[in-house]
Amino acid sequence: MASPIGRDGVGTVWRAHDSLLRRNVAIKEIQPRFGEDGADMHDARRRALREARSAGRLNHPAVISVHDLLEEDGRLWIVMELLEALTLKETVRHLGRLPVHWAAWIGFQLLGGLRHAHGAGVLHRDINPRNILLTGDRVVLADFGIAALHGDPDASATVPTVHVPTFVAPERLRGGPPTPAGDLWSFGASLYFAVEGRPPRPLSRTPAPRDPMGGGHQEQVARAGVLWPVLEGLLRRDPAARISMGQAGRMLSAILHTEGVALAPPRLPAARLPPDAFA
């Protein structure tokens, strides 16, 4: 028996049971786009294969695990691990915005998964608060539906309509190709959303130094606190000027050390959550 539990950018997610392996799983039905000639099953199949192959290359606690890809009666299904989780978007909607040490912990865990994906040559291309899952002891990056291999000549530079524009790197909105730096900008924008309770402001003009959003610097510092240098470094308009993944990780680690939050080894789930996390 299957029951719907949500949607992501490319389909409906169902809760189901794998009777062969006797485990509960999540199954995402890839729903084709409709055009003048009806459903585009070729495009749906291509996207399903891309997501399954991209996520299937990865094995990290901060990345959703993909078990299988099925096709039956013209319908496509991706079988994944089942997570009892809230998205970052839902969590912020409930709480308003997160304390700095919670946001830093989420960012540090997520960065481990992103580092693993980039190390395997996989660009996510759609990091936003809807695709970040919080389970209580894990932070998990999901929905690799428009992921691409870094350097793949077939990877489109066009920003798909499933994107959330406020979390897309400015160079991507200008038609530039997907790059690791673009993923880092989207990661920074999601971290900004976690601590500020809203997306970054549109990049409509050249920002003042140390203020990539073009708003008041003092206001940003008052809310983000010690997390502000990380956000400032990730959200620079020029991708070449952004801080690296390693720099961001060291900065987040230093914040968590100062806050007294324990961290696990890079490839293991965190030993414990920040005090009263997600209570």
Short mmCIF file of C-alpha atoms in Angstrom, two decimals:
data_model
loop_
_atom_site.label_atom_id
_atom_site.label_comp_id
_atom_site.label_asym_id
_atom_site.label_seq_id
_atom_site.Cartn_x
_atom_site.Cartn_y
_atom_site.Cartn_z
CA MET A 1 0.00 0.00 0.00
CA ALA A 2 1.36 3.43 -0.97
CA SER A 3 0.32 6.84 0.33
CA PRO A 4 1.43 10.29 -0.87
CA ILE A 5 3.73 12.17 1.52
CA GLY A 6 4.74 15.19 -0.53
CA ARG A 7 6.04 16.69 -3.75
CA ASP A 8 9.34 17.99 -4.99
CA GLY A 9 10.40 19.76 -8.15
CA VAL A 10 9.71 16.88 -10.54
CA GLY A 11 7.11 14.57 -9.04
CA THR A 12 4.99 13.18 -6.23
CA VAL A 13 6.64 11.24 -3.41
CA TRP A 14 4.86 8.22 -1.94
CA ARG A 15 5.42 6.12 1.15
CA ALA A 16 5.58 2.41 0.31
CA HIS A 17 6.88 -0.92 1.55
CA ASP A 18 9.50 -3.08 -0.17
CA SER A 19 8.11 -6.56 0.46
CA LEU A 20 11.23 -8.29 -0.88
CA LEU A 21 13.70 -6.53 1.43
CA ARG A 22 11.06 -5.86 4.10
CA ARG A 23 11.73 -2.15 4.52
CA ASN A 24 9.74 1.04 4.14
CA VAL A 25 10.80 3.22 1.24
CA ALA A 26 9.89 6.45 -0.50
CA ILE A 27 8.91 6.21 -4.16
CA LYS A 28 8.93 9.28 -6.36
CA GLU A 29 6.70 9.15 -9.41
CA ILE A 30 8.29 11.25 -12.13
CA GLN A 31 5.52 13.26 -13.70
CA PRO A 32 6.05 14.32 -17.33
CA ARG A 33 5.63 17.87 -18.47
CA PHE A 34 2.72 18.50 -20.81
CA GLY A 35 3.10 20.36 -24.06
CA GLU A 36 1.11 20.83 -27.21
CA ASP A 37 1.64 17.17 -28.11
CA GLY A 38 0.71 15.83 -24.68
CA ALA A 39 2.97 14.34 -22.01
CA ASP A 40 6.70 14.40 -22.76
CA MET A 41 7.64 10.90 -21.60
CA HIS A 42 11.04 11.10 -23.26
CA ASP A 43 11.93 14.12 -21.14
CA ALA A 44 10.50 12.48 -18.01
CA ARG A 45 12.54 9.33 -18.60
CA ARG A 46 15.68 11.37 -19.18
CA ARG A 47 15.18 13.33 -15.96
CA ALA A 48 14.48 10.17 -13.97
CA LEU A 49 17.63 8.50 -15.24
CA ARG A 50 19.67 11.62 -14.50
CA GLU A 51 18.41 11.84 -10.94
CA ALA A 52 18.87 8.13 -10.24
CA ARG A 53 22.34 8.06 -11.76
CA SER A 54 23.46 11.26 -10.06
CA ALA A 55 22.26 10.33 -6.59
CA GLY A 56 23.22 6.69 -7.15
CA ARG A 57 26.87 7.72 -7.50
CA LEU A 58 26.82 9.12 -3.98
CA ASN A 59 27.05 7.50 -0.57
CA HIS A 60 26.94 10.01 2.25
CA PRO A 61 24.67 10.59 5.27
CA ALA A 62 23.88 14.10 4.03
CA VAL A 63 22.70 12.90 0.59
CA ILE A 64 19.45 11.03 -0.08
CA SER A 65 20.04 7.35 -0.90
CA VAL A 66 18.56 6.03 -4.16
CA HIS A 67 17.79 2.29 -4.28
CA ASP A 68 16.29 1.65 -7.71
CA LEU A 69 14.60 3.01 -10.82
CA LEU A 70 11.40 1.34 -12.05
CA GLU A 71 9.24 1.70 -15.13
CA GLU A 72 5.79 0.13 -15.38
CA ASP A 73 2.88 0.84 -17.72
CA GLY A 74 4.57 4.00 -18.96
CA ARG A 75 5.05 5.35 -15.43
CA LEU A 76 8.49 6.06 -13.93
CA TRP A 77 9.41 5.60 -10.29
CA ILE A 78 12.57 6.29 -8.27
CA VAL A 79 12.86 4.19 -5.10
CA MET A 80 14.65 6.02 -2.28
CA GLU A 81 15.24 5.77 1.43
CA LEU A 82 12.27 6.90 3.50
CA LEU A 83 13.03 9.79 5.83
CA GLU A 84 10.72 11.11 8.52
CA ALA A 85 11.70 14.70 8.05
CA LEU A 86 10.69 18.32 7.73
CA THR A 87 12.20 20.46 5.02
CA LEU A 88 14.23 23.49 6.00
CA LYS A 89 11.48 25.61 4.45
CA GLU A 90 8.83 24.00 6.69
CA THR A 91 11.03 24.32 9.77
CA VAL A 92 11.66 28.02 9.22
CA ARG A 93 7.97 28.55 8.50
CA HIS A 94 7.14 27.03 11.90
CA LEU A 95 9.89 28.78 13.89
CA GLY A 96 10.30 32.08 12.07
CA ARG A 97 14.08 31.81 11.80
CA LEU A 98 16.68 29.57 13.38
CA PRO A 99 19.26 30.45 16.04
CA VAL A 100 22.73 31.00 14.65
CA HIS A 101 24.19 27.81 16.12
CA TRP A 102 21.35 25.69 14.65
CA ALA A 103 21.87 27.25 11.23
CA ALA A 104 25.64 26.72 11.49
CA TRP A 105 25.15 23.06 12.43
CA ILE A 106 22.77 22.52 9.51
CA GLY A 107 25.22 24.24 7.18
CA PHE A 108 28.19 22.18 8.37
CA GLN A 109 26.38 18.88 7.90
CA LEU A 110 24.99 19.88 4.50
CA LEU A 111 28.39 21.06 3.35
CA GLY A 112 29.75 17.55 3.95
CA GLY A 113 27.21 16.10 1.54
CA LEU A 114 27.85 18.82 -1.02
CA ARG A 115 31.60 18.25 -0.80
CA HIS A 116 31.01 14.54 -1.39
CA ALA A 117 28.78 15.24 -4.42
CA HIS A 118 31.24 17.65 -5.99
CA GLY A 119 34.06 15.20 -5.33
CA ALA A 120 32.12 12.64 -7.37
CA GLY A 121 31.63 15.19 -10.14
CA VAL A 122 27.92 15.78 -9.42
CA LEU A 123 26.48 19.30 -9.39
CA HIS A 124 23.09 19.56 -7.68
CA ARG A 125 21.98 22.80 -9.43
CA ASP A 126 18.81 23.23 -7.35
CA ILE A 127 19.81 23.65 -3.70
CA ASN A 128 17.05 25.47 -1.84
CA PRO A 129 15.19 25.08 1.48
CA ARG A 130 12.59 22.74 -0.09
CA ASN A 131 15.32 20.21 -0.90
CA ILE A 132 17.05 20.23 2.50
CA LEU A 133 15.56 17.64 4.88
CA LEU A 134 15.93 17.72 8.68
CA THR A 135 15.36 14.36 10.36
CA GLY A 136 16.41 15.14 13.94
CA ASP A 137 19.91 13.70 13.65
CA ARG A 138 20.65 14.20 9.95
CA VAL A 139 20.62 17.00 7.42
CA VAL A 140 19.95 15.51 3.99
CA LEU A 141 20.18 17.02 0.51
CA ALA A 142 17.42 15.62 -1.71
CA ASP A 143 15.96 16.05 -5.23
CA PHE A 144 18.77 15.53 -7.72
CA GLY A 145 16.24 15.78 -10.54
CA ILE A 146 18.20 18.40 -12.50
CA ALA A 147 21.67 17.44 -11.30
CA ALA A 148 24.48 17.27 -13.83
CA LEU A 149 28.02 16.01 -14.05
CA HIS A 150 30.54 18.84 -13.80
CA GLY A 151 31.90 19.60 -17.24
CA ASP A 152 29.17 17.63 -19.03
CA PRO A 153 28.74 19.33 -22.44
CA ASP A 154 25.10 18.19 -22.49
CA ALA A 155 24.31 20.08 -19.26
CA SER A 156 22.05 22.97 -20.18
CA ALA A 157 22.94 26.50 -19.11
CA THR A 158 19.22 27.35 -19.04
CA VAL A 159 17.71 27.66 -15.58
CA PRO A 160 14.79 25.15 -15.52
CA THR A 161 11.35 26.35 -14.48
CA VAL A 162 11.42 24.07 -11.42
CA HIS A 163 14.12 26.29 -9.90
CA VAL A 164 13.34 28.71 -7.07
CA PRO A 165 14.88 31.88 -8.61
CA THR A 166 15.78 33.52 -5.29
CA PHE A 167 18.13 30.62 -4.57
CA VAL A 168 19.82 30.55 -7.98
CA ALA A 169 23.30 32.03 -8.33
CA PRO A 170 23.33 35.37 -10.21
CA GLU A 171 25.63 34.08 -12.94
CA ARG A 172 23.17 31.24 -13.61
CA LEU A 173 20.33 33.73 -13.96
CA ARG A 174 22.47 35.54 -16.53
CA GLY A 175 22.73 32.33 -18.55
CA GLY A 176 26.09 31.08 -17.30
CA PRO A 177 26.88 27.35 -17.08
CA PRO A 178 26.37 25.34 -13.87
CA THR A 179 29.51 25.21 -11.72
CA PRO A 180 30.46 24.20 -8.16
CA ALA A 181 30.52 27.92 -7.28
CA GLY A 182 26.85 28.15 -8.31
CA ASP A 183 25.96 25.35 -5.91
CA LEU A 184 27.87 27.18 -3.17
CA TRP A 185 25.87 30.36 -3.77
CA SER A 186 22.60 28.42 -3.49
CA PHE A 187 23.92 26.75 -0.33
CA GLY A 188 24.73 30.18 1.11
CA ALA A 189 21.31 31.54 0.15
CA SER A 190 19.64 28.58 1.92
CA LEU A 191 21.77 29.19 5.01
CA TYR A 192 20.79 32.87 4.85
CA PHE A 193 17.13 31.82 4.72
CA ALA A 194 17.62 29.62 7.79
CA VAL A 195 19.03 32.38 9.99
CA GLU A 196 17.13 35.35 8.53
CA GLY A 197 13.75 33.70 7.94
CA ARG A 198 13.54 35.00 4.36
CA PRO A 199 15.39 34.57 1.06
CA PRO A 200 18.20 36.92 0.06
CA ARG A 201 17.12 40.15 -1.56
CA PRO A 202 17.32 40.25 -5.36
CA LEU A 203 20.75 41.22 -6.66
CA SER A 204 19.48 44.21 -8.59
CA ARG A 205 22.46 46.52 -8.10
CA THR A 206 26.11 46.42 -7.18
CA PRO A 207 26.21 45.74 -3.44
CA ALA A 208 28.27 47.67 -0.96
CA PRO A 209 31.41 45.96 0.36
CA ARG A 210 30.63 43.11 2.73
CA ASP A 211 26.91 43.38 1.96
CA PRO A 212 26.02 41.12 -1.00
CA MET A 213 22.31 41.77 -0.64
CA GLY A 214 22.64 45.51 -1.12
CA GLY A 215 20.85 46.20 2.18
CA GLY A 216 21.92 47.70 5.49
CA HIS A 217 25.07 46.05 6.82
CA GLN A 218 24.22 46.63 10.48
CA GLU A 219 20.82 44.96 10.07
CA GLN A 220 22.43 41.86 8.55
CA VAL A 221 25.04 41.58 11.31
CA ALA A 222 22.40 41.99 14.03
CA ARG A 223 20.51 38.93 12.77
CA ALA A 224 23.23 36.62 11.45
CA GLY A 225 25.80 37.44 14.12
CA VAL A 226 28.93 35.32 13.83
CA LEU A 227 27.46 33.59 10.77
CA TRP A 228 27.60 36.77 8.72
CA PRO A 229 31.20 36.35 7.39
CA VAL A 230 30.23 32.93 6.01
CA LEU A 231 27.13 34.31 4.30
CA GLU A 232 29.03 37.32 2.95
CA GLY A 233 31.71 35.07 1.52
CA LEU A 234 29.28 32.65 -0.15
CA LEU A 235 26.90 35.26 -1.58
CA ARG A 236 29.37 37.35 -3.51
CA ARG A 237 28.12 38.12 -7.01
CA ASP A 238 31.43 37.25 -8.63
CA PRO A 239 31.83 33.44 -8.44
CA ALA A 240 35.62 33.80 -8.53
CA ALA A 241 35.49 35.94 -5.38
CA ARG A 242 33.42 33.52 -3.30
CA ILE A 243 34.99 31.63 -0.46
CA SER A 244 35.78 27.99 -1.16
CA MET A 245 33.99 25.00 0.28
CA GLY A 246 36.98 24.33 2.51
CA GLN A 247 36.98 27.89 3.83
CA ALA A 248 33.25 27.74 4.54
CA GLY A 249 33.66 24.43 6.37
CA ARG A 250 36.46 25.78 8.56
CA MET A 251 34.48 28.91 9.39
CA LEU A 252 31.36 26.92 10.30
CA SER A 253 33.44 24.50 12.38
CA ALA A 254 34.97 27.41 14.29
CA ILE A 255 31.51 28.85 15.01
CA LEU A 256 30.26 25.50 16.32
CA HIS A 257 33.39 25.03 18.43
CA THR A 258 32.81 28.45 19.99
CA GLU A 259 29.15 27.54 20.62
CA GLY A 260 30.16 24.23 22.24
CA VAL A 261 28.39 22.07 19.62
CA ALA A 262 30.00 18.65 19.09
CA LEU A 263 30.78 17.50 15.58
CA ALA A 264 31.12 13.98 14.23
CA PRO A 265 33.80 12.79 11.78
CA PRO A 266 33.11 14.05 8.23
CA ARG A 267 31.37 10.90 6.90
CA LEU A 268 29.30 10.05 9.98
CA PRO A 269 26.04 11.53 11.29
CA ALA A 270 26.47 14.12 14.01
CA ALA A 271 27.00 12.71 17.51
CA ARG A 272 24.31 14.96 18.89
CA LEU A 273 22.19 17.92 17.94
CA PRO A 274 22.68 21.43 19.28
CA PRO A 275 20.92 21.91 22.64
CA ASP A 276 17.12 21.77 22.23
CA ALA A 277 17.46 21.50 18.46
CA PHE A 278 14.16 21.24 16.57
CA ALA A 279 12.24 20.74 19.83
#
